[in-house]
């Protein structure tokens, strides 16, 4: 049996061994063991505490043209982390500081001190919140909805993967903007959470019955903003119901990520973009990096007054990370998926 546990003088890292053909499968990633990384001037040694597990990891595993370089075969799998500084050769950061950055799927990482953000734990929120509403997830929901969706009070906003990390925030922010909000999710339990706990006006279980009929019934005035997290058939259905001058924020296409090499299929109802003079705009959250403080100030305020709720789903053990990634594609998780690698300081 392979020893998969942590030890303080060893760095375990998941490296990309084989590119997936479709779904992420056993053997795409391999667990390696080596000594701790050495740090150079300007760098810090970070013990990773939390690893963010994101749908985009599947994109990075594919050798396709994308918004950043794919992970090379043999390289440590890229991933966002929160960790604690254990050694420093930079005047910017001290031992014990908590930082977030791209620490990868591993126990320890050497990072440039310029490439991380120090987390100030003043707000009393748990550390995991900085991987959810106060991290990329929150910024994605905030800028994607407000800058691209541009919702106005009274308009109908539809969001897919609505019970997920991004989607659940999008719907709640749209409610704060005075919109009629409809969430699409993959189970009755998730749908009930959206309406009963988060205050969505309606929800649609896309795995039960005709999604067109239920979505049409939930949107009696049509759709003004569609925040797309999934692409595919759900995008097509939303396009069928859009209003004049609708805005479609293309945030993610998770229903196609296991089929990227084949190119997938374009939307059949693309013609409605013309007929309805709609705008479709894709975005990557880092496009808004300089404006993150604006998003976090607003989100922190909404959290403080109880206007925003979020869920994190923390799974223990770096050794389980590939199995945790698979959960994103089955939907068998509740909220922002995170792997806990080591204890919080
Ligand atoms: N543009 C950006 O900068 C940016 C940044 C972050 C995330 N994203 C994108 O935002 C989307 C959501 O990411 P997240 O981190 O918040 O993940 P998440 O929503 O917490 O988890 C993914 C969810 O997608 C749903 N899903 C999976 N396969 C599906 C399919 N074939 N059809 C329909 N729904 C499916 C599942 O929910 P159900 O149980 O409801 O099916 C699953 O729980 C992803 O597409 C991601 O790539 C984009």
mmCIF file of C-alpha atoms and ligand atoms in Angstrom, residues 54-56 137 140 161 164-167 184-187 190 206-207 229-230 234 250-255 257 283-286 327-331 333 335-336, ligand 1:
data_model
loop_
_atom_site.group_PDB
_atom_site.id
_atom_site.type_symbol
_atom_site.label_atom_id
_atom_site.label_comp_id
_atom_site.label_asym_id
_atom_site.label_seq_id
_atom_site.Cartn_x
_atom_site.Cartn_y
_atom_site.Cartn_z
ATOM 1 C CA UNK A 54 -12.201 24.567 -9.507
ATOM 2 C CA UNK A 55 -13.851 23.524 -12.790
ATOM 3 C CA UNK A 56 -11.081 25.330 -14.641
ATOM 4 C CA UNK A 137 -15.359 33.229 -6.543
ATOM 5 C CA UNK A 140 -16.326 36.434 -10.438
ATOM 6 C CA UNK A 161 -25.140 26.113 -11.653
ATOM 7 C CA UNK A 164 -22.665 26.355 -6.814
ATOM 8 C CA UNK A 165 -19.997 28.665 -5.463
ATOM 9 C CA UNK A 166 -20.293 31.404 -8.105
ATOM 10 C CA UNK A 167 -23.955 30.915 -8.999
ATOM 11 C CA UNK A 184 -31.103 26.517 -12.412
ATOM 12 C CA UNK A 185 -29.634 23.589 -10.458
ATOM 13 C CA UNK A 186 -29.385 19.812 -10.600
ATOM 14 C CA UNK A 187 -31.464 18.561 -7.649
ATOM 15 C CA UNK A 190 -30.388 22.483 -4.257
ATOM 16 C CA UNK A 206 -32.781 20.892 -15.044
ATOM 17 C CA UNK A 207 -32.603 17.142 -14.381
ATOM 18 C CA UNK A 229 -21.936 28.862 -15.865
ATOM 19 C CA UNK A 230 -22.637 25.766 -17.937
ATOM 20 C CA UNK A 234 -29.125 25.089 -20.800
ATOM 21 C CA UNK A 250 -20.365 33.889 -20.269
ATOM 22 C CA UNK A 251 -18.630 32.889 -17.059
ATOM 23 C CA UNK A 252 -18.187 29.153 -17.598
ATOM 24 C CA UNK A 253 -19.190 26.211 -19.767
ATOM 25 C CA UNK A 254 -18.846 23.321 -17.356
ATOM 26 C CA UNK A 255 -21.144 21.024 -19.374
ATOM 27 C CA UNK A 257 -15.256 20.886 -20.207
ATOM 28 C CA UNK A 283 -14.823 37.241 -19.137
ATOM 29 C CA UNK A 284 -12.083 35.875 -16.923
ATOM 30 C CA UNK A 285 -12.152 37.180 -13.395
ATOM 31 C CA UNK A 286 -8.502 38.255 -13.503
ATOM 32 C CA UNK A 327 -17.393 15.948 -7.685
ATOM 33 C CA UNK A 328 -17.662 19.211 -9.611
ATOM 34 C CA UNK A 329 -18.890 17.335 -12.665
ATOM 35 C CA UNK A 330 -21.409 15.181 -10.805
ATOM 36 C CA UNK A 331 -22.661 18.069 -8.653
ATOM 37 C CA UNK A 333 -20.943 18.737 -3.362
ATOM 38 C CA UNK A 335 -20.828 24.895 -2.125
ATOM 39 C CA UNK A 336 -17.261 25.949 -2.784
HETATM 40 N N1 LIG B 1 -14.792 33.233 -15.901
HETATM 41 C C1 LIG B 1 -14.163 33.110 -14.743
HETATM 42 O O1 LIG B 1 -13.225 33.838 -14.425
HETATM 43 C C2 LIG B 1 -14.604 32.034 -13.789
HETATM 44 C C3 LIG B 1 -14.159 32.017 -12.465
HETATM 45 C C4 LIG B 1 -14.641 31.013 -11.604
HETATM 46 C C5 LIG B 1 -15.515 30.053 -12.093
HETATM 47 N N2 LIG B 1 -15.893 30.120 -13.401
HETATM 48 C C6 LIG B 1 -16.848 29.150 -13.942
HETATM 49 O O2 LIG B 1 -18.041 29.259 -13.209
HETATM 50 C C7 LIG B 1 -18.713 28.008 -13.241
HETATM 51 C C8 LIG B 1 -19.076 27.613 -11.813
HETATM 52 O O3 LIG B 1 -17.876 27.409 -11.096
HETATM 53 P P1 LIG B 1 -17.884 27.153 -9.517
HETATM 54 O O4 LIG B 1 -16.484 27.175 -9.077
HETATM 55 O O5 LIG B 1 -18.859 28.053 -8.880
HETATM 56 O O6 LIG B 1 -18.381 25.644 -9.441
HETATM 57 P P2 LIG B 1 -19.691 25.105 -8.753
HETATM 58 O O7 LIG B 1 -20.848 25.800 -9.417
HETATM 59 O O8 LIG B 1 -19.569 25.191 -7.296
HETATM 60 O O9 LIG B 1 -19.685 23.576 -9.177
HETATM 61 C C9 LIG B 1 -19.969 23.209 -10.476
HETATM 62 C C10 LIG B 1 -21.465 22.854 -10.636
HETATM 63 O O10 LIG B 1 -21.768 22.786 -12.018
HETATM 64 C C11 LIG B 1 -22.905 21.963 -12.194
HETATM 65 N N3 LIG B 1 -22.679 21.092 -13.350
HETATM 66 C C12 LIG B 1 -21.711 20.169 -13.509
HETATM 67 N N4 LIG B 1 -21.833 19.550 -14.697
HETATM 68 C C13 LIG B 1 -22.921 20.106 -15.298
HETATM 69 C C14 LIG B 1 -23.579 19.885 -16.541
HETATM 70 N N5 LIG B 1 -23.138 18.971 -17.415
HETATM 71 N N6 LIG B 1 -24.681 20.635 -16.830
HETATM 72 C C15 LIG B 1 -25.137 21.557 -15.956
HETATM 73 N N7 LIG B 1 -24.555 21.812 -14.763
HETATM 74 C C16 LIG B 1 -23.465 21.101 -14.443
HETATM 75 C C17 LIG B 1 -23.073 21.137 -10.911
HETATM 76 O O11 LIG B 1 -24.209 21.630 -10.223
HETATM 77 P P3 LIG B 1 -25.656 20.936 -10.403
HETATM 78 O O12 LIG B 1 -25.773 19.902 -9.332
HETATM 79 O O13 LIG B 1 -26.590 22.071 -10.227
HETATM 80 O O14 LIG B 1 -25.685 20.323 -11.775
HETATM 81 C C18 LIG B 1 -21.825 21.477 -10.108
HETATM 82 O O15 LIG B 1 -22.072 21.485 -8.731
HETATM 83 C C19 LIG B 1 -17.791 27.024 -13.943
HETATM 84 O O16 LIG B 1 -18.178 26.904 -15.287
HETATM 85 C C20 LIG B 1 -16.439 27.695 -13.849
HETATM 86 O O17 LIG B 1 -15.584 27.301 -14.884
HETATM 87 C C21 LIG B 1 -15.447 31.072 -14.240
#
